Amino acid sequence: MNNSKNILNYMFGKGAIDNLYLILNDKKSENEYVIYYIDEYFGNSELVKQLPIKKEDELFFVQTKDEPKTQFINKFRDLLVERNKNNPKAIVSIGGGATLDTGKAVANLLTNDGDAEDYQGWDLVKNPGIYKIGIPTISGTGAEGSRTCVMTNVKSGLKLGMNSDFTIYNQLILDPDLTKSVPREQYFYTGMDTYLHCIESLNGEFRNAIGDAYSRQAIELCREVFLSDDMMSDANREKLMIASYFGGCAIANSFVGVIHPFSAGLSVVLDTHHCIGNCITMNAMEEFYPKEFKEFNEMAKKQGIEISKGIAANLDDETYLKLYNSTVIHEKPLSNALGDSFKEQLTLEKVTEIFKRM
Ligand code: NAD
Ligand code: ZN
């Protein structure tokens, strides 16, 4: 039976990030220096100028053009070891899912031998990671609340996180002011990650009352946000931040379904980013999720968001085979959605047809 862990501390509200220095001051530790991972978008921003960064701290900007790779996580660890900064008081991550996952992965790697690749899987991390603070600047993936950090091992093609209680943030600062600057399209795609995750869970076979409760509430908040006139109003950015956090808690207690495996196929074979990949996939999911397909399109229309079409319409046989393999490899979610004999339904021909429809 699961002995579930939640986030112990979180601070929520406009301007909450101003309290970062208090949290860091209160934290007792052997060393005083802090490591920051910050989304490259904030490179020269006021936000960075206002952070309580000290001379001895290390600041890294995280690129988001590519999603996290195990080799970059190892590299970040190596840099800290070289600079003798491998036992910080805290790791602070400020950004979207990619940056939040980077901070989590490095925190685990600094206290565990070996490389990031060695911990892709379930409960492989042996020692608690460095104390870490997560500060999301875009809402939807739930990376701030979840017990994983998604990374791709380019050599093996494996896209899998370090699923572990040690991957959960020790402290969150949820400040809805930080999501004001997100471009509208990106806000929609990433916000939809929590909606899609939760509808997949609720339509699945392996369920429990806790996962269901988090999912239902997250979906309700998404409806309020995306069916309203302005999805990015102050009140809606607050709601979406909470929907994302609940979605992250739901991930720890449930499984996804058909959408995420197809989206993972797009990501591994065509390098499509996670959240837009989910939205593109959803456009081909009417037969699996008819009610939600309709609602998803209503939300996109209401917000004036066009989801691009035709990404996998005209590919060669070899690429369709790759897409097929990187989709059906996700046995747990697919059997959650379609039963253990899902491969009888998802033949190469069928999977190809679905990709062509996207
Ligand atoms: P992201 O981190 O990929 O960033 C998306 C874009 O938004 C980037 O261009 C970034 O610079 C920009 N951005 C972020 N905040 C901004 C702001 N305030 N203003 C302007 N621009 C801003 O975004 P994401 O969609 O949150 O994350 C996707 C990643 O999350 C993927 O790597 C995926 O694998 C991972 N993920 C993790 C989990 C988990 O549980 N750990 C779950 C789902 C997805
Ligand atoms: Zn997702």
mmCIF file of C-alpha atoms and ligand atoms in Angstrom:
data_model
loop_
_atom_site.group_PDB
_atom_site.id
_atom_site.type_symbol
_atom_site.label_atom_id
_atom_site.label_comp_id
_atom_site.label_asym_id
_atom_site.label_seq_id
_atom_site.Cartn_x
_atom_site.Cartn_y
_atom_site.Cartn_z
ATOM 1 C CA MET A 1 0.000 0.000 0.000
ATOM 2 C CA ASN A 2 1.238 3.502 -0.808
ATOM 3 C CA ASN A 3 2.564 5.533 2.093
ATOM 4 C CA SER A 4 1.947 8.817 0.326
ATOM 5 C CA LYS A 5 3.926 11.980 0.881
ATOM 6 C CA ASN A 6 2.678 15.511 0.288
ATOM 7 C CA ILE A 7 4.448 18.844 0.010
ATOM 8 C CA LEU A 8 5.110 19.875 3.630
ATOM 9 C CA ASN A 9 5.240 23.657 3.197
ATOM 10 C CA TYR A 10 3.825 26.023 0.685
ATOM 11 C CA MET A 11 3.281 29.728 0.616
ATOM 12 C CA PHE A 12 0.552 30.963 -1.712
ATOM 13 C CA GLY A 13 -0.455 34.448 -2.801
ATOM 14 C CA LYS A 14 0.486 37.500 -4.845
ATOM 15 C CA GLY A 15 3.978 38.671 -4.035
ATOM 16 C CA ALA A 16 4.790 35.481 -2.112
ATOM 17 C CA ILE A 17 8.237 35.341 -3.742
ATOM 18 C CA ASP A 18 9.297 38.307 -1.574
ATOM 19 C CA ASN A 19 9.428 35.840 1.314
ATOM 20 C CA LEU A 20 12.134 33.696 -0.223
ATOM 21 C CA TYR A 21 14.844 35.368 1.886
ATOM 22 C CA LEU A 22 12.907 34.612 5.083
ATOM 23 C CA ILE A 23 12.609 30.954 4.194
ATOM 24 C CA LEU A 24 16.313 30.782 3.360
ATOM 25 C CA ASN A 25 17.257 32.631 6.574
ATOM 26 C CA ASP A 26 15.224 30.231 8.679
ATOM 27 C CA LYS A 27 16.825 27.178 7.139
ATOM 28 C CA LYS A 28 19.743 25.935 9.228
ATOM 29 C CA SER A 29 22.552 24.123 7.468
ATOM 30 C CA GLU A 30 26.288 23.423 7.373
ATOM 31 C CA ASN A 31 26.915 25.716 4.388
ATOM 32 C CA GLU A 32 25.334 29.061 3.581
ATOM 33 C CA TYR A 33 25.537 29.144 -0.217
ATOM 34 C CA VAL A 34 22.444 28.525 -2.359
ATOM 35 C CA ILE A 35 22.138 27.209 -5.931
ATOM 36 C CA TYR A 36 19.597 28.815 -8.255
ATOM 37 C CA TYR A 37 18.153 27.316 -11.445
ATOM 38 C CA ILE A 38 16.166 29.959 -13.281
ATOM 39 C CA ASP A 39 14.256 29.775 -16.573
ATOM 40 C CA GLU A 40 16.334 31.559 -19.227
ATOM 41 C CA TYR A 41 13.320 33.765 -19.990
ATOM 42 C CA PHE A 42 14.112 35.699 -16.791
ATOM 43 C CA GLY A 43 17.725 36.346 -17.874
ATOM 44 C CA ASN A 44 17.878 40.099 -17.361
ATOM 45 C CA SER A 45 14.633 40.586 -15.524
ATOM 46 C CA GLU A 46 13.628 42.630 -12.492
ATOM 47 C CA LEU A 47 12.649 39.354 -10.860
ATOM 48 C CA VAL A 48 16.265 38.150 -10.800
ATOM 49 C CA LYS A 49 17.528 41.547 -9.591
ATOM 50 C CA GLN A 50 15.143 41.319 -6.640
ATOM 51 C CA LEU A 51 16.154 37.834 -5.540
ATOM 52 C CA PRO A 52 18.250 37.585 -2.351
ATOM 53 C CA ILE A 53 21.257 36.233 -4.291
ATOM 54 C CA LYS A 54 24.577 36.491 -2.433
ATOM 55 C CA LYS A 55 28.128 36.536 -3.796
ATOM 56 C CA GLU A 56 28.845 32.935 -2.824
ATOM 57 C CA ASP A 57 25.650 31.607 -4.429
ATOM 58 C CA GLU A 58 25.626 29.962 -7.866
ATOM 59 C CA LEU A 59 23.120 31.024 -10.490
ATOM 60 C CA PHE A 60 22.347 28.984 -13.603
ATOM 61 C CA PHE A 61 19.909 29.877 -16.361
ATOM 62 C CA VAL A 62 18.082 26.845 -17.712
ATOM 63 C CA GLN A 63 17.383 26.685 -21.435
ATOM 64 C CA THR A 64 13.875 25.551 -22.356
ATOM 65 C CA LYS A 65 14.237 25.022 -26.103
ATOM 66 C CA ASP A 66 14.905 21.360 -25.332
ATOM 67 C CA GLU A 67 13.308 19.499 -22.472
ATOM 68 C CA PRO A 68 15.681 18.218 -19.749
ATOM 69 C CA LYS A 69 18.210 15.582 -20.801
ATOM 70 C CA THR A 70 20.065 13.313 -18.383
ATOM 71 C CA GLN A 71 23.430 14.440 -19.786
ATOM 72 C CA PHE A 72 22.711 18.083 -18.852
ATOM 73 C CA ILE A 73 21.681 17.089 -15.351
ATOM 74 C CA ASN A 74 25.007 15.256 -14.960
ATOM 75 C CA LYS A 75 26.791 18.324 -16.307
ATOM 76 C CA PHE A 76 25.099 20.622 -13.764
ATOM 77 C CA ARG A 77 26.185 18.225 -11.007
ATOM 78 C CA ASP A 78 29.766 18.157 -12.350
ATOM 79 C CA LEU A 79 29.946 21.967 -12.403
ATOM 80 C CA LEU A 80 28.964 22.139 -8.738
ATOM 81 C CA VAL A 81 31.461 19.448 -7.769
ATOM 82 C CA GLU A 82 34.232 21.283 -9.689
ATOM 83 C CA ARG A 83 33.414 24.553 -7.930
ATOM 84 C CA ASN A 84 33.208 22.811 -4.562
ATOM 85 C CA LYS A 85 29.573 23.840 -4.262
ATOM 86 C CA ASN A 86 28.033 20.376 -4.016
ATOM 87 C CA ASN A 87 26.528 20.638 -0.542
ATOM 88 C CA PRO A 88 24.411 23.819 -0.672
ATOM 89 C CA LYS A 89 21.976 25.022 1.930
ATOM 90 C CA ALA A 90 19.229 24.899 -0.710
ATOM 91 C CA ILE A 91 18.459 24.537 -4.382
ATOM 92 C CA VAL A 92 15.952 27.121 -5.606
ATOM 93 C CA SER A 93 14.234 26.517 -8.976
ATOM 94 C CA ILE A 94 12.252 29.282 -10.632
ATOM 95 C CA GLY A 95 10.461 28.530 -13.906
ATOM 96 C CA GLY A 96 8.245 26.098 -15.760
ATOM 97 C CA GLY A 97 8.215 22.310 -15.697
ATOM 98 C CA ALA A 98 11.597 22.045 -17.393
ATOM 99 C CA THR A 99 13.335 24.218 -14.785
ATOM 100 C CA LEU A 100 11.467 22.753 -11.807
ATOM 101 C CA ASP A 101 12.454 19.253 -12.970
ATOM 102 C CA THR A 102 16.082 20.288 -13.427
ATOM 103 C CA GLY A 103 16.322 21.520 -9.829
ATOM 104 C CA LYS A 104 14.757 18.320 -8.505
ATOM 105 C CA ALA A 105 17.056 16.060 -10.502
ATOM 106 C CA VAL A 106 20.262 17.890 -9.532
ATOM 107 C CA ALA A 107 19.189 17.927 -5.852
ATOM 108 C CA ASN A 108 18.895 14.120 -5.925
ATOM 109 C CA LEU A 109 22.112 13.606 -7.828
ATOM 110 C CA LEU A 110 24.206 15.638 -5.383
ATOM 111 C CA THR A 111 23.458 13.181 -2.559
ATOM 112 C CA ASN A 112 23.401 9.931 -4.561
ATOM 113 C CA ASP A 113 26.272 8.242 -6.432
ATOM 114 C CA GLY A 114 26.210 7.642 -10.166
ATOM 115 C CA ASP A 115 24.475 9.522 -12.943
ATOM 116 C CA ALA A 116 20.946 10.746 -13.665
ATOM 117 C CA GLU A 117 20.363 7.727 -15.951
ATOM 118 C CA ASP A 118 20.776 5.378 -12.972
ATOM 119 C CA TYR A 119 17.696 6.811 -11.280
ATOM 120 C CA GLN A 120 15.171 6.827 -14.131
ATOM 121 C CA GLY A 121 12.456 4.591 -12.749
ATOM 122 C CA TRP A 122 10.555 4.021 -9.525
ATOM 123 C CA ASP A 123 12.012 4.418 -6.026
ATOM 124 C CA LEU A 124 15.656 4.031 -7.060
ATOM 125 C CA VAL A 125 16.911 7.158 -5.230
ATOM 126 C CA LYS A 126 18.525 5.991 -1.951
ATOM 127 C CA ASN A 127 19.294 9.188 -0.013
ATOM 128 C CA PRO A 128 17.215 12.334 0.535
ATOM 129 C CA GLY A 129 18.274 15.075 -1.886
ATOM 130 C CA ILE A 130 19.420 18.607 -1.073
ATOM 131 C CA TYR A 131 16.680 20.769 0.508
ATOM 132 C CA LYS A 132 14.804 22.334 -2.421
ATOM 133 C CA ILE A 133 12.408 25.181 -3.021
ATOM 134 C CA GLY A 134 10.180 25.255 -6.119
ATOM 135 C CA ILE A 135 8.789 28.501 -7.535
ATOM 136 C CA PRO A 136 6.619 27.908 -10.630
ATOM 137 C CA THR A 137 6.254 30.719 -13.174
ATOM 138 C CA ILE A 138 3.745 28.955 -15.453
ATOM 139 C CA SER A 139 0.897 26.663 -14.380
ATOM 140 C CA GLY A 140 -0.175 23.243 -15.562
ATOM 141 C CA THR A 141 2.392 20.465 -15.509
ATOM 142 C CA GLY A 142 2.079 19.897 -11.766
ATOM 143 C CA ALA A 143 5.870 19.446 -11.619
ATOM 144 C CA GLU A 144 5.777 21.615 -8.477
ATOM 145 C CA GLY A 145 3.689 19.026 -6.616
ATOM 146 C CA SER A 146 4.652 15.711 -8.213
ATOM 147 C CA ARG A 147 7.167 13.041 -7.149
ATOM 148 C CA THR A 148 8.952 12.905 -10.487
ATOM 149 C CA CYS A 149 11.266 14.972 -12.715
ATOM 150 C CA VAL A 150 10.983 14.068 -16.381
ATOM 151 C CA MET A 151 14.274 13.645 -18.280
ATOM 152 C CA THR A 152 15.293 12.038 -21.557
ATOM 153 C CA ASN A 153 18.281 9.766 -21.898
ATOM 154 C CA VAL A 154 19.250 10.580 -25.453
ATOM 155 C CA LYS A 155 21.381 7.456 -25.859
ATOM 156 C CA SER A 156 18.643 4.987 -24.951
ATOM 157 C CA GLY A 157 15.679 7.167 -25.958
ATOM 158 C CA LEU A 158 14.166 6.610 -22.515
ATOM 159 C CA LYS A 159 12.036 9.518 -21.292
ATOM 160 C CA LEU A 160 11.388 8.824 -17.631
ATOM 161 C CA GLY A 161 11.838 10.654 -14.346
ATOM 162 C CA MET A 162 13.214 9.836 -10.904
ATOM 163 C CA ASN A 163 9.928 8.755 -9.334
ATOM 164 C CA SER A 164 10.664 9.019 -5.636
ATOM 165 C CA ASP A 165 9.468 10.629 -2.415
ATOM 166 C CA PHE A 166 12.866 12.377 -2.416
ATOM 167 C CA THR A 167 11.916 14.132 -5.671
ATOM 168 C CA ILE A 168 9.116 16.085 -3.946
ATOM 169 C CA TYR A 169 9.878 19.751 -3.224
ATOM 170 C CA ASN A 170 10.414 20.590 0.454
ATOM 171 C CA GLN A 171 8.953 24.059 0.030
ATOM 172 C CA LEU A 172 6.850 25.750 -2.643
ATOM 173 C CA ILE A 173 6.293 29.419 -3.242
ATOM 174 C CA LEU A 174 3.138 29.792 -5.355
ATOM 175 C CA ASP A 175 3.004 33.389 -6.537
ATOM 176 C CA PRO A 176 0.377 34.017 -9.249
ATOM 177 C CA ASP A 177 2.018 37.351 -10.158
ATOM 178 C CA LEU A 178 4.820 35.336 -11.755
ATOM 179 C CA THR A 179 2.595 33.895 -14.504
ATOM 180 C CA LYS A 180 1.461 37.292 -15.835
ATOM 181 C CA SER A 181 4.098 37.365 -18.580
ATOM 182 C CA VAL A 182 3.423 33.899 -20.041
ATOM 183 C CA PRO A 183 2.471 34.117 -23.753
ATOM 184 C CA ARG A 184 -1.230 33.253 -24.248
ATOM 185 C CA GLU A 185 -0.651 30.134 -26.393
ATOM 186 C CA GLN A 186 1.891 28.708 -23.971
ATOM 187 C CA TYR A 187 -0.418 29.510 -21.040
ATOM 188 C CA PHE A 188 -3.171 27.474 -22.714
ATOM 189 C CA TYR A 189 -0.980 24.492 -23.708
ATOM 190 C CA THR A 190 0.634 24.152 -20.297
ATOM 191 C CA GLY A 191 -2.640 24.784 -18.433
ATOM 192 C CA MET A 192 -4.247 22.014 -20.458
ATOM 193 C CA ASP A 193 -1.678 19.514 -19.183
ATOM 194 C CA THR A 194 -3.465 19.381 -15.858
ATOM 195 C CA TYR A 195 -6.921 19.150 -17.492
ATOM 196 C CA LEU A 196 -5.836 16.316 -19.793
ATOM 197 C CA HIS A 197 -3.980 14.436 -17.093
ATOM 198 C CA CYS A 198 -7.017 14.537 -14.858
ATOM 199 C CA ILE A 199 -9.585 13.487 -17.495
ATOM 200 C CA GLU A 200 -7.306 10.581 -18.424
ATOM 201 C CA SER A 201 -7.152 9.515 -14.760
ATOM 202 C CA LEU A 202 -10.877 9.741 -14.204
ATOM 203 C CA ASN A 203 -11.579 7.656 -17.302
ATOM 204 C CA GLY A 204 -9.083 4.976 -16.273
ATOM 205 C CA GLU A 205 -9.432 1.641 -14.538
ATOM 206 C CA PHE A 206 -6.782 1.957 -11.788
ATOM 207 C CA ARG A 207 -8.257 4.615 -9.568
ATOM 208 C CA ASN A 208 -8.643 5.583 -5.953
ATOM 209 C CA ALA A 209 -10.697 8.157 -4.093
ATOM 210 C CA ILE A 210 -7.751 10.470 -3.395
ATOM 211 C CA GLY A 211 -6.553 10.696 -6.997
ATOM 212 C CA ASP A 212 -10.160 11.140 -8.114
ATOM 213 C CA ALA A 213 -10.781 13.986 -5.669
ATOM 214 C CA TYR A 214 -7.673 15.920 -6.736
ATOM 215 C CA SER A 215 -8.525 15.318 -10.401
ATOM 216 C CA ARG A 216 -12.165 16.424 -10.112
ATOM 217 C CA GLN A 217 -11.220 19.646 -8.365
ATOM 218 C CA ALA A 218 -8.435 20.415 -10.854
ATOM 219 C CA ILE A 219 -10.835 19.889 -13.794
ATOM 220 C CA GLU A 220 -13.452 22.109 -12.171
ATOM 221 C CA LEU A 221 -10.898 24.915 -11.791
ATOM 222 C CA CYS A 222 -9.763 24.455 -15.415
ATOM 223 C CA ARG A 223 -13.368 24.827 -16.576
ATOM 224 C CA GLU A 224 -13.730 28.053 -14.600
ATOM 225 C CA VAL A 225 -10.511 29.382 -16.107
ATOM 226 C CA PHE A 226 -10.764 28.286 -19.730
ATOM 227 C CA LEU A 227 -14.499 28.781 -20.235
ATOM 228 C CA SER A 228 -14.346 32.342 -18.864
ATOM 229 C CA ASP A 229 -13.774 35.440 -20.990
ATOM 230 C CA ASP A 230 -10.174 36.013 -19.923
ATOM 231 C CA MET A 231 -8.212 32.930 -18.899
ATOM 232 C CA MET A 232 -5.347 35.187 -17.717
ATOM 233 C CA SER A 233 -7.208 37.509 -15.359
ATOM 234 C CA ASP A 234 -5.729 37.856 -11.844
ATOM 235 C CA ALA A 235 -8.359 35.511 -10.386
ATOM 236 C CA ASN A 236 -7.876 32.941 -13.145
ATOM 237 C CA ARG A 237 -4.100 32.864 -12.829
ATOM 238 C CA GLU A 238 -4.578 32.113 -9.120
ATOM 239 C CA LYS A 239 -7.047 29.335 -9.891
ATOM 240 C CA LEU A 240 -4.847 27.747 -12.542
ATOM 241 C CA MET A 241 -1.899 27.748 -10.162
ATOM 242 C CA ILE A 242 -3.941 25.712 -7.701
ATOM 243 C CA ALA A 243 -5.339 23.448 -10.445
ATOM 244 C CA SER A 244 -1.751 22.693 -11.482
ATOM 245 C CA TYR A 245 -0.701 21.924 -7.920
ATOM 246 C CA PHE A 246 -3.700 19.606 -7.434
ATOM 247 C CA GLY A 247 -2.926 17.987 -10.794
ATOM 248 C CA GLY A 248 0.599 17.296 -9.520
ATOM 249 C CA CYS A 249 -0.806 15.716 -6.347
ATOM 250 C CA ALA A 250 -3.190 13.664 -8.533
ATOM 251 C CA ILE A 251 -0.242 12.335 -10.598
ATOM 252 C CA ALA A 252 1.169 10.776 -7.433
ATOM 253 C CA ASN A 253 -2.121 8.933 -6.870
ATOM 254 C CA SER A 254 -3.236 7.951 -10.370
ATOM 255 C CA PHE A 255 -2.281 7.106 -13.948
ATOM 256 C CA VAL A 256 -2.740 8.820 -17.260
ATOM 257 C CA GLY A 257 -4.465 7.194 -20.251
ATOM 258 C CA VAL A 258 -4.255 7.300 -24.064
ATOM 259 C CA ILE A 259 -3.256 10.959 -24.598
ATOM 260 C CA HIS A 260 0.074 11.062 -22.752
ATOM 261 C CA PRO A 261 1.535 7.946 -24.489
ATOM 262 C CA PHE A 262 0.776 9.373 -27.958
ATOM 263 C CA SER A 263 2.159 12.737 -26.904
ATOM 264 C CA ALA A 264 5.293 10.964 -25.621
ATOM 265 C CA GLY A 265 5.625 9.362 -29.084
ATOM 266 C CA LEU A 266 5.588 12.831 -30.662
ATOM 267 C CA SER A 267 8.125 14.031 -28.143
ATOM 268 C CA VAL A 268 10.618 11.174 -28.603
ATOM 269 C CA VAL A 269 10.371 10.925 -32.404
ATOM 270 C CA LEU A 270 9.598 14.499 -33.505
ATOM 271 C CA ASP A 271 10.928 16.464 -30.486
ATOM 272 C CA THR A 272 7.515 18.024 -29.852
ATOM 273 C CA HIS A 273 7.292 19.665 -26.420
ATOM 274 C CA HIS A 274 5.122 17.947 -23.835
ATOM 275 C CA CYS A 275 2.227 20.367 -23.405
ATOM 276 C CA ILE A 276 1.668 21.334 -27.038
ATOM 277 C CA GLY A 277 2.099 17.655 -27.911
ATOM 278 C CA ASN A 278 -0.797 16.789 -25.600
ATOM 279 C CA CYS A 279 -3.017 19.398 -27.268
ATOM 280 C CA ILE A 280 -2.120 18.174 -30.765
ATOM 281 C CA THR A 281 -2.856 14.612 -29.656
ATOM 282 C CA MET A 282 -6.183 15.604 -28.109
ATOM 283 C CA ASN A 283 -7.379 16.648 -31.548
ATOM 284 C CA ALA A 284 -7.248 12.960 -32.570
ATOM 285 C CA MET A 285 -8.823 11.546 -29.412
ATOM 286 C CA GLU A 286 -12.551 11.904 -30.047
ATOM 287 C CA GLU A 287 -13.150 8.144 -30.113
ATOM 288 C CA PHE A 288 -11.518 7.664 -26.691
ATOM 289 C CA TYR A 289 -12.728 10.785 -24.876
ATOM 290 C CA PRO A 290 -15.787 12.099 -26.771
ATOM 291 C CA LYS A 291 -17.212 14.428 -24.079
ATOM 292 C CA GLU A 292 -13.825 15.833 -23.140
ATOM 293 C CA PHE A 293 -12.836 16.247 -26.801
ATOM 294 C CA LYS A 294 -15.842 18.513 -27.217
ATOM 295 C CA GLU A 295 -15.095 20.459 -24.051
ATOM 296 C CA PHE A 296 -11.402 20.841 -24.945
ATOM 297 C CA ASN A 297 -12.333 22.337 -28.316
ATOM 298 C CA GLU A 298 -14.848 24.636 -26.674
ATOM 299 C CA MET A 299 -12.132 25.930 -24.342
ATOM 300 C CA ALA A 300 -9.646 26.468 -27.190
ATOM 301 C CA LYS A 301 -12.288 28.289 -29.213
ATOM 302 C CA LYS A 302 -13.345 30.442 -26.268
ATOM 303 C CA GLN A 303 -9.741 31.552 -25.752
ATOM 304 C CA GLY A 304 -8.997 31.946 -29.467
ATOM 305 C CA ILE A 305 -6.257 29.312 -29.477
ATOM 306 C CA GLU A 306 -5.550 27.388 -32.710
ATOM 307 C CA ILE A 307 -3.987 23.987 -32.221
ATOM 308 C CA SER A 308 -1.728 23.231 -35.190
ATOM 309 C CA LYS A 309 -2.695 20.297 -37.383
ATOM 310 C CA GLY A 310 -0.883 17.880 -39.689
ATOM 311 C CA ILE A 311 2.363 17.371 -37.736
ATOM 312 C CA ALA A 312 2.326 13.610 -38.455
ATOM 313 C CA ALA A 313 0.158 13.526 -41.562
ATOM 314 C CA ASN A 314 2.755 12.586 -44.185
ATOM 315 C CA LEU A 315 5.630 10.625 -42.700
ATOM 316 C CA ASP A 316 7.419 7.540 -44.012
ATOM 317 C CA ASP A 317 6.722 3.991 -42.775
ATOM 318 C CA GLU A 318 9.880 3.873 -40.717
ATOM 319 C CA THR A 319 8.852 6.995 -38.778
ATOM 320 C CA TYR A 320 5.346 5.642 -38.160
ATOM 321 C CA LEU A 321 6.935 2.477 -36.799
ATOM 322 C CA LYS A 322 9.080 4.575 -34.448
ATOM 323 C CA LEU A 323 6.033 6.534 -33.351
ATOM 324 C CA TYR A 324 4.143 3.279 -32.761
ATOM 325 C CA ASN A 325 6.958 1.805 -30.667
ATOM 326 C CA SER A 326 7.418 4.897 -28.518
ATOM 327 C CA THR A 327 3.662 5.024 -27.895
ATOM 328 C CA VAL A 328 2.806 1.399 -27.020
ATOM 329 C CA ILE A 329 5.850 1.183 -24.724
ATOM 330 C CA HIS A 330 3.691 3.018 -22.152
ATOM 331 C CA GLU A 331 1.919 -0.119 -20.979
ATOM 332 C CA LYS A 332 0.663 1.070 -17.611
ATOM 333 C CA PRO A 333 -1.336 4.096 -18.823
ATOM 334 C CA LEU A 334 -2.567 2.288 -21.924
ATOM 335 C CA SER A 335 -3.833 -0.684 -19.955
ATOM 336 C CA ASN A 336 -5.311 1.778 -17.455
ATOM 337 C CA ALA A 337 -7.334 3.244 -20.330
ATOM 338 C CA LEU A 338 -7.991 0.263 -22.608
ATOM 339 C CA GLY A 339 -7.336 -2.891 -20.580
ATOM 340 C CA ASP A 340 -4.435 -5.377 -20.635
ATOM 341 C CA SER A 341 -5.069 -6.376 -24.231
ATOM 342 C CA PHE A 342 -4.685 -2.781 -25.475
ATOM 343 C CA LYS A 343 -2.318 -3.926 -28.231
ATOM 344 C CA GLU A 344 -5.177 -5.765 -29.943
ATOM 345 C CA GLN A 345 -6.884 -2.409 -30.308
ATOM 346 C CA LEU A 346 -3.768 -0.301 -30.890
ATOM 347 C CA THR A 347 -2.273 -2.115 -33.886
ATOM 348 C CA LEU A 348 0.426 -0.469 -35.987
ATOM 349 C CA GLU A 349 -2.214 0.366 -38.571
ATOM 350 C CA LYS A 350 -4.544 1.933 -35.989
ATOM 351 C CA VAL A 351 -1.810 3.920 -34.279
ATOM 352 C CA THR A 352 -0.613 5.223 -37.653
ATOM 353 C CA GLU A 353 -4.146 6.301 -38.519
ATOM 354 C CA ILE A 354 -4.406 8.207 -35.223
ATOM 355 C CA PHE A 355 -1.099 10.005 -35.837
ATOM 356 C CA LYS A 356 -2.214 10.905 -39.359
ATOM 357 C CA ARG A 357 -5.366 12.458 -37.909
ATOM 358 C CA MET A 358 -3.455 14.847 -35.599
HETATM 359 P P1 NAD B 1 8.653 24.904 -19.852
HETATM 360 O O1 NAD B 1 9.443 24.865 -18.619
HETATM 361 O O2 NAD B 1 8.990 23.968 -20.946
HETATM 362 O O3 NAD B 1 8.573 26.371 -20.429
HETATM 363 C C1 NAD B 1 7.747 26.669 -21.549
HETATM 364 C C2 NAD B 1 8.020 28.051 -22.053
HETATM 365 O O4 NAD B 1 7.407 29.012 -21.201
HETATM 366 C C3 NAD B 1 9.493 28.392 -22.103
HETATM 367 O O5 NAD B 1 9.739 29.087 -23.282
HETATM 368 C C4 NAD B 1 9.678 29.293 -20.883
HETATM 369 O O6 NAD B 1 10.753 30.166 -21.031
HETATM 370 C C5 NAD B 1 8.353 30.019 -20.866
HETATM 371 N N1 NAD B 1 7.969 30.626 -19.590
HETATM 372 C C6 NAD B 1 7.869 30.028 -18.370
HETATM 373 N N2 NAD B 1 7.425 30.905 -17.459
HETATM 374 C C7 NAD B 1 7.253 32.082 -18.104
HETATM 375 C C8 NAD B 1 6.791 33.369 -17.688
HETATM 376 N N3 NAD B 1 6.401 33.614 -16.439
HETATM 377 N N4 NAD B 1 6.738 34.348 -18.627
HETATM 378 C C9 NAD B 1 7.099 34.114 -19.926
HETATM 379 N N5 NAD B 1 7.520 32.917 -20.357
HETATM 380 C C10 NAD B 1 7.594 31.914 -19.452
HETATM 381 O O7 NAD B 1 7.117 24.757 -19.495
HETATM 382 P P2 NAD B 1 6.093 23.728 -18.986
HETATM 383 O O8 NAD B 1 5.098 23.537 -20.045
HETATM 384 O O9 NAD B 1 5.666 24.172 -17.637
HETATM 385 O O10 NAD B 1 6.912 22.382 -18.740
HETATM 386 C C11 NAD B 1 7.111 21.353 -19.652
HETATM 387 C C12 NAD B 1 8.102 20.388 -19.011
HETATM 388 O O11 NAD B 1 7.525 19.827 -17.843
HETATM 389 C C13 NAD B 1 8.497 19.226 -19.900
HETATM 390 O O12 NAD B 1 9.888 19.051 -19.827
HETATM 391 C C14 NAD B 1 7.775 18.037 -19.286
HETATM 392 O O13 NAD B 1 8.429 16.815 -19.495
HETATM 393 C C15 NAD B 1 7.747 18.421 -17.825
HETATM 394 N N6 NAD B 1 6.673 17.805 -17.031
HETATM 395 C C16 NAD B 1 6.991 17.423 -15.763
HETATM 396 C C17 NAD B 1 6.041 16.843 -14.951
HETATM 397 C C18 NAD B 1 6.390 16.393 -13.572
HETATM 398 O O14 NAD B 1 5.534 15.901 -12.858
HETATM 399 N N7 NAD B 1 7.610 16.554 -13.137
HETATM 400 C C19 NAD B 1 4.730 16.684 -15.431
HETATM 401 C C20 NAD B 1 4.430 17.103 -16.720
HETATM 402 C C21 NAD B 1 5.420 17.681 -17.508
HETATM 403 ZN ZN ZN B 2 1.557 15.897 -18.750
#
